[in-house]
Structure formats: structure tokens, C-alpha cells
Amino acid sequence: MKKFITIEGIDGVGKSTISKKLAEIIGAEFIQTPYFKKHAEKNCEDKFSYYLDDLIQLKSVLKEELKEKTIICDRYVHSTIAYQGNYIEPKVIMNKYDLLIPDLTIYLTVNEETRLARLKIREEQYNFVNDMDHDYLHLKHVSNNFNKMKDMMIIDTSTKTIDQVVKIIQEAI
């Protein structure tokens, strides 16, 4: 079986860019969650269960893909916990729902100035602003939840290039 690597962090840290680049370089499969569902609507009352259900459904896909290739997953259980609820240790959720436990989880961080600059580029490129990217109280709560998690390798992307971050992850794999 190949490796299951998850990349976590708040929006603007470089998760998708780094995940795609890493997958390309090492010949891995890139997967982004939510996988089966669209992002939950603002009025969704139980986003935790909504996203957790997607991860439960994804399990069989991951198991099948891992027979052939390493998987680089942009967001997994850690993001579901950090964004959608009160803090629960990720392994408790993975064990309770028999989800795959990653071989390596990377938590990307960034300073706020750099994050906002990256978001501005993305917003101009796609002509779309996600209000949640600018909800600082919520993002502080999310960051606090991430910071409580113990089973992650932390990489600050503030002053690193994409290639530098990818190289750090490659060395950890």
C-alpha cells in the first residue's frame, strides 16, 4: 500500500497549490475534499456531519486508490474538526468512523499579511470573494483548533516558495 498524505490549514496558506505540485512531482493522486459533495450552504445547520459524511463515503475511494498510488489529500478530518465544530482529537473521529489514518499530516501556516495578499490574487483571478476568508473571529477559532492538534508536521509558508515547501514535505515522506 502507498502513503496517504493530508495537507491542512486555513484558506490562503497554499494547501491546494502545494498539494497539486507535490502530487505532480512524486507521481501521486491529488484529491480535494469535499470529494462527493459541494461545499455546505451557509444555512446548513450541521456542517460537521455534512463534511464528515463526505469523508466516510471517500474511504472506499481512498482504499482503492492507495493500492496503486500515494494520495495527497487537500483537507481531511483535521479541517472538518477545525472549521466545523468544537475541538475533538482527530484520531478519536478517525477511529470512531473507521476512517483512514494518514501516514503524514502537514499543517501549513502563514502570517496574516501574506495570507491576505494570496487571497487577493485568488479573488482577482477568479473574480470571487469568499466571505469566510475574511471572517477573522471564525478564522481565529479555526486556527486555535488546529493548534491544539498534536499529530501534524507544521510548516510556516510565509517566507517559503512553493518549491521549498514541497521539498520539505518530500523529505518528510
PDB file of C-alpha atoms in Angstrom:
ATOM      1  CA  MET A   1       0.000   0.000   0.000  1.00  0.00           C
ATOM      2  CA  LYS A   2       1.172   3.511  -0.809  1.00  0.00           C
ATOM      3  CA  LYS A   3       1.192   6.528   1.523  1.00  0.00           C
ATOM      4  CA  PHE A   4      -1.758   8.736   2.449  1.00  0.00           C
ATOM      5  CA  ILE A   5      -0.592  12.323   2.994  1.00  0.00           C
ATOM      6  CA  THR A   6      -3.007  15.068   4.085  1.00  0.00           C
ATOM      7  CA  ILE A   7      -2.407  18.812   3.820  1.00  0.00           C
ATOM      8  CA  GLU A   8      -4.299  21.053   6.245  1.00  0.00           C
ATOM      9  CA  GLY A   9      -4.587  24.751   7.099  1.00  0.00           C
ATOM     10  CA  ILE A  10      -6.794  27.797   6.690  1.00  0.00           C
ATOM     11  CA  ASP A  11      -7.519  29.311   3.284  1.00  0.00           C
ATOM     12  CA  GLY A  12      -4.600  31.207   1.803  1.00  0.00           C
ATOM     13  CA  VAL A  13      -1.771  29.115   3.269  1.00  0.00           C
ATOM     14  CA  GLY A  14      -1.104  27.328  -0.031  1.00  0.00           C
ATOM     15  CA  LYS A  15      -2.745  23.923   0.529  1.00  0.00           C
ATOM     16  CA  SER A  16      -4.124  23.371  -2.954  1.00  0.00           C
ATOM     17  CA  THR A  17      -1.125  24.793  -4.784  1.00  0.00           C
ATOM     18  CA  ILE A  18       1.363  22.788  -2.727  1.00  0.00           C
ATOM     19  CA  SER A  19      -0.758  19.613  -2.773  1.00  0.00           C
ATOM     20  CA  LYS A  20      -1.072  19.665  -6.565  1.00  0.00           C
ATOM     21  CA  LYS A  21       2.632  20.399  -7.065  1.00  0.00           C
ATOM     22  CA  LEU A  22       3.684  17.675  -4.624  1.00  0.00           C
ATOM     23  CA  ALA A  23       1.371  15.129  -6.268  1.00  0.00           C
ATOM     24  CA  GLU A  24       2.764  16.018  -9.682  1.00  0.00           C
ATOM     25  CA  ILE A  25       6.408  15.724  -8.580  1.00  0.00           C
ATOM     26  CA  ILE A  26       6.078  12.395  -6.763  1.00  0.00           C
ATOM     27  CA  GLY A  27       3.526  10.870  -9.146  1.00  0.00           C
ATOM     28  CA  ALA A  28       0.751  10.751  -6.565  1.00  0.00           C
ATOM     29  CA  GLU A  29      -3.012  11.126  -6.887  1.00  0.00           C
ATOM     30  CA  PHE A  30      -4.363  14.561  -5.858  1.00  0.00           C
ATOM     31  CA  ILE A  31      -7.695  14.515  -4.015  1.00  0.00           C
ATOM     32  CA  GLN A  32      -9.521  17.504  -2.587  1.00  0.00           C
ATOM     33  CA  THR A  33     -12.335  17.378  -0.069  1.00  0.00           C
ATOM     34  CA  PRO A  34     -15.221  17.687  -0.029  1.00  0.00           C
ATOM     35  CA  TYR A  35     -14.994  14.993  -2.697  1.00  0.00           C
ATOM     36  CA  PHE A  36     -18.577  13.906  -3.349  1.00  0.00           C
ATOM     37  CA  LYS A  37     -20.407  16.989  -2.130  1.00  0.00           C
ATOM     38  CA  LYS A  38     -20.362  20.680  -2.839  1.00  0.00           C
ATOM     39  CA  HIS A  39     -19.362  22.969  -0.012  1.00  0.00           C
ATOM     40  CA  ALA A  40     -22.167  23.271   2.519  1.00  0.00           C
ATOM     41  CA  GLU A  41     -24.543  26.180   2.188  1.00  0.00           C
ATOM     42  CA  LYS A  42     -24.355  28.911   4.836  1.00  0.00           C
ATOM     43  CA  ASN A  43     -27.696  27.810   6.288  1.00  0.00           C
ATOM     44  CA  CYS A  44     -26.550  24.194   6.759  1.00  0.00           C
ATOM     45  CA  GLU A  45     -27.178  23.548  10.463  1.00  0.00           C
ATOM     46  CA  ASP A  46     -24.709  20.687  10.982  1.00  0.00           C
ATOM     47  CA  LYS A  47     -21.692  21.276   8.768  1.00  0.00           C
ATOM     48  CA  PHE A  48     -19.563  18.898  10.808  1.00  0.00           C
ATOM     49  CA  SER A  49     -21.833  15.941   9.957  1.00  0.00           C
ATOM     50  CA  TYR A  50     -22.192  17.160   6.363  1.00  0.00           C
ATOM     51  CA  TYR A  51     -18.415  17.105   5.783  1.00  0.00           C
ATOM     52  CA  LEU A  52     -17.823  14.011   7.915  1.00  0.00           C
ATOM     53  CA  ASP A  53     -20.331  12.106   5.775  1.00  0.00           C
ATOM     54  CA  ASP A  54     -18.283  13.033   2.711  1.00  0.00           C
ATOM     55  CA  LEU A  55     -15.116  11.650   4.358  1.00  0.00           C
ATOM     56  CA  ILE A  56     -16.931   8.428   5.286  1.00  0.00           C
ATOM     57  CA  GLN A  57     -18.032   7.988   1.664  1.00  0.00           C
ATOM     58  CA  LEU A  58     -14.491   8.803   0.469  1.00  0.00           C
ATOM     59  CA  LYS A  59     -12.944   5.942   2.478  1.00  0.00           C
ATOM     60  CA  SER A  60     -13.575   3.273  -0.168  1.00  0.00           C
ATOM     61  CA  VAL A  61     -12.144   5.502  -2.921  1.00  0.00           C
ATOM     62  CA  LEU A  62      -9.025   6.148  -0.850  1.00  0.00           C
ATOM     63  CA  LYS A  63      -8.506   2.450  -0.110  1.00  0.00           C
ATOM     64  CA  GLU A  64      -8.802   1.573  -3.788  1.00  0.00           C
ATOM     65  CA  GLU A  65      -6.506   4.390  -4.960  1.00  0.00           C
ATOM     66  CA  LEU A  66      -3.883   3.562  -2.313  1.00  0.00           C
ATOM     67  CA  LYS A  67      -3.409   0.129  -3.861  1.00  0.00           C
ATOM     68  CA  GLU A  68      -1.809   1.837  -6.846  1.00  0.00           C
ATOM     69  CA  LYS A  69      -0.660   5.319  -5.842  1.00  0.00           C
ATOM     70  CA  THR A  70       0.260   7.565  -2.978  1.00  0.00           C
ATOM     71  CA  ILE A  71      -2.527  10.085  -2.288  1.00  0.00           C
ATOM     72  CA  ILE A  72      -2.058  13.759  -1.499  1.00  0.00           C
ATOM     73  CA  CYS A  73      -5.313  14.987   0.052  1.00  0.00           C
ATOM     74  CA  ASP A  74      -6.148  18.693   0.323  1.00  0.00           C
ATOM     75  CA  ARG A  75      -8.133  18.814   3.608  1.00  0.00           C
ATOM     76  CA  TYR A  76      -9.251  15.822   5.631  1.00  0.00           C
ATOM     77  CA  VAL A  77     -10.515  15.183   9.168  1.00  0.00           C
ATOM     78  CA  HIS A  78      -8.391  17.924  10.741  1.00  0.00           C
ATOM     79  CA  SER A  79     -10.074  20.652   8.670  1.00  0.00           C
ATOM     80  CA  THR A  80     -13.516  19.200   9.316  1.00  0.00           C
ATOM     81  CA  ILE A  81     -12.872  19.437  13.053  1.00  0.00           C
ATOM     82  CA  ALA A  82     -11.105  22.811  12.994  1.00  0.00           C
ATOM     83  CA  TYR A  83     -13.691  24.559  10.818  1.00  0.00           C
ATOM     84  CA  GLN A  84     -16.947  22.929  11.824  1.00  0.00           C
ATOM     85  CA  GLY A  85     -17.034  22.320  15.495  1.00  0.00           C
ATOM     86  CA  ASN A  86     -15.685  22.232  18.942  1.00  0.00           C
ATOM     87  CA  TYR A  87     -12.302  20.623  19.262  1.00  0.00           C
ATOM     88  CA  ILE A  88     -12.106  16.838  19.208  1.00  0.00           C
ATOM     89  CA  GLU A  89      -8.836  14.955  18.823  1.00  0.00           C
ATOM     90  CA  PRO A  90      -8.732  13.858  15.122  1.00  0.00           C
ATOM     91  CA  LYS A  91      -7.774  10.252  15.890  1.00  0.00           C
ATOM     92  CA  VAL A  92     -10.925   9.903  18.008  1.00  0.00           C
ATOM     93  CA  ILE A  93     -13.035  10.751  14.945  1.00  0.00           C
ATOM     94  CA  MET A  94     -10.931   8.604  12.596  1.00  0.00           C
ATOM     95  CA  ASN A  95     -11.235   5.610  14.930  1.00  0.00           C
ATOM     96  CA  LYS A  96     -14.932   6.121  15.678  1.00  0.00           C
ATOM     97  CA  TYR A  97     -15.859   6.237  11.967  1.00  0.00           C
ATOM     98  CA  ASP A  98     -13.145   3.823  10.799  1.00  0.00           C
ATOM     99  CA  LEU A  99     -11.564   6.456   8.552  1.00  0.00           C
ATOM    100  CA  LEU A 100      -8.098   6.039   7.125  1.00  0.00           C
ATOM    101  CA  ILE A 101      -5.391   7.445   9.348  1.00  0.00           C
ATOM    102  CA  PRO A 102      -2.902   9.484   7.300  1.00  0.00           C
ATOM    103  CA  ASP A 103       0.722   8.398   7.194  1.00  0.00           C
ATOM    104  CA  LEU A 104       1.616  12.085   7.442  1.00  0.00           C
ATOM    105  CA  THR A 105      -0.459  15.197   8.081  1.00  0.00           C
ATOM    106  CA  ILE A 106       1.043  18.559   7.209  1.00  0.00           C
ATOM    107  CA  TYR A 107      -0.373  21.716   8.795  1.00  0.00           C
ATOM    108  CA  LEU A 108       0.533  24.762   6.728  1.00  0.00           C
ATOM    109  CA  THR A 109       0.546  28.159   8.428  1.00  0.00           C
ATOM    110  CA  VAL A 110       1.155  31.679   7.143  1.00  0.00           C
ATOM    111  CA  ASN A 111       1.289  35.190   8.543  1.00  0.00           C
ATOM    112  CA  GLU A 112      -1.838  37.276   8.005  1.00  0.00           C
ATOM    113  CA  GLU A 113      -0.225  39.796   5.638  1.00  0.00           C
ATOM    114  CA  THR A 114       0.930  37.056   3.270  1.00  0.00           C
ATOM    115  CA  ARG A 115      -2.381  35.194   3.536  1.00  0.00           C
ATOM    116  CA  LEU A 116      -4.376  38.281   2.596  1.00  0.00           C
ATOM    117  CA  ALA A 117      -2.050  39.009  -0.338  1.00  0.00           C
ATOM    118  CA  ARG A 118      -2.536  35.456  -1.635  1.00  0.00           C
ATOM    119  CA  LEU A 119      -6.308  35.672  -1.206  1.00  0.00           C
ATOM    120  CA  LYS A 120      -6.386  38.969  -3.112  1.00  0.00           C
ATOM    121  CA  ILE A 121      -4.594  37.350  -6.053  1.00  0.00           C
ATOM    122  CA  ARG A 122      -7.019  34.412  -5.978  1.00  0.00           C
ATOM    123  CA  GLU A 123     -10.041  36.705  -5.702  1.00  0.00           C
ATOM    124  CA  GLU A 124      -8.878  38.783  -8.677  1.00  0.00           C
ATOM    125  CA  GLN A 125      -8.039  35.691 -10.711  1.00  0.00           C
ATOM    126  CA  TYR A 126     -11.419  34.027 -10.149  1.00  0.00           C
ATOM    127  CA  ASN A 127     -13.470  37.209  -9.619  1.00  0.00           C
ATOM    128  CA  PHE A 128     -14.910  35.709  -6.447  1.00  0.00           C
ATOM    129  CA  VAL A 129     -14.664  36.695  -2.782  1.00  0.00           C
ATOM    130  CA  ASN A 130     -15.406  34.118  -0.103  1.00  0.00           C
ATOM    131  CA  ASP A 131     -16.661  35.994   2.960  1.00  0.00           C
ATOM    132  CA  MET A 132     -15.402  33.201   5.228  1.00  0.00           C
ATOM    133  CA  ASP A 133     -11.820  34.019   4.174  1.00  0.00           C
ATOM    134  CA  HIS A 134     -12.280  37.393   5.875  1.00  0.00           C
ATOM    135  CA  ASP A 135     -14.219  36.305   8.969  1.00  0.00           C
ATOM    136  CA  TYR A 136     -11.341  36.917  11.380  1.00  0.00           C
ATOM    137  CA  LEU A 137     -13.156  35.771  14.531  1.00  0.00           C
ATOM    138  CA  HIS A 138     -14.069  32.464  12.936  1.00  0.00           C
ATOM    139  CA  LEU A 139     -10.570  32.017  11.496  1.00  0.00           C
ATOM    140  CA  LYS A 140      -9.058  32.654  14.930  1.00  0.00           C
ATOM    141  CA  HIS A 141     -11.267  29.875  16.329  1.00  0.00           C
ATOM    142  CA  VAL A 142     -10.236  27.597  13.434  1.00  0.00           C
ATOM    143  CA  SER A 143      -6.538  28.348  13.986  1.00  0.00           C
ATOM    144  CA  ASN A 144      -6.913  27.684  17.701  1.00  0.00           C
ATOM    145  CA  ASN A 145      -8.470  24.295  16.917  1.00  0.00           C
ATOM    146  CA  PHE A 146      -5.650  23.432  14.502  1.00  0.00           C
ATOM    147  CA  ASN A 147      -3.051  24.492  17.071  1.00  0.00           C
ATOM    148  CA  LYS A 148      -4.467  22.014  19.617  1.00  0.00           C
ATOM    149  CA  MET A 149      -3.843  19.091  17.257  1.00  0.00           C
ATOM    150  CA  LYS A 150      -0.753  17.074  18.074  1.00  0.00           C
ATOM    151  CA  ASP A 151      -0.334  14.718  15.154  1.00  0.00           C
ATOM    152  CA  MET A 152       0.792  17.153  12.450  1.00  0.00           C
ATOM    153  CA  MET A 153       4.033  18.413  10.947  1.00  0.00           C
ATOM    154  CA  ILE A 154       3.850  22.229  10.926  1.00  0.00           C
ATOM    155  CA  ILE A 155       5.319  24.282   8.072  1.00  0.00           C
ATOM    156  CA  ASP A 156       5.123  28.083   8.001  1.00  0.00           C
ATOM    157  CA  THR A 157       4.748  29.061   4.332  1.00  0.00           C
ATOM    158  CA  SER A 158       5.031  32.834   4.941  1.00  0.00           C
ATOM    159  CA  THR A 159       8.560  33.226   3.577  1.00  0.00           C
ATOM    160  CA  LYS A 160       8.961  29.991   1.610  1.00  0.00           C
ATOM    161  CA  THR A 161       8.435  29.350  -2.076  1.00  0.00           C
ATOM    162  CA  ILE A 162       6.145  26.570  -3.266  1.00  0.00           C
ATOM    163  CA  ASP A 163       9.207  24.529  -4.242  1.00  0.00           C
ATOM    164  CA  GLN A 164      10.780  24.971  -0.807  1.00  0.00           C
ATOM    165  CA  VAL A 165       7.633  23.745   0.954  1.00  0.00           C
ATOM    166  CA  VAL A 166       7.282  20.807  -1.434  1.00  0.00           C
ATOM    167  CA  LYS A 167      10.915  19.837  -0.802  1.00  0.00           C
ATOM    168  CA  ILE A 168      10.371  19.909   2.988  1.00  0.00           C
ATOM    169  CA  ILE A 169       7.363  17.613   2.608  1.00  0.00           C
ATOM    170  CA  GLN A 170       9.222  15.275   0.231  1.00  0.00           C
ATOM    171  CA  GLU A 171      11.983  14.915   2.791  1.00  0.00           C
ATOM    172  CA  ALA A 172       9.410  14.072   5.471  1.00  0.00           C
ATOM    173  CA  ILE A 173       7.767  11.407   3.336  1.00  0.00           C
TER     174      ILE A 173
END
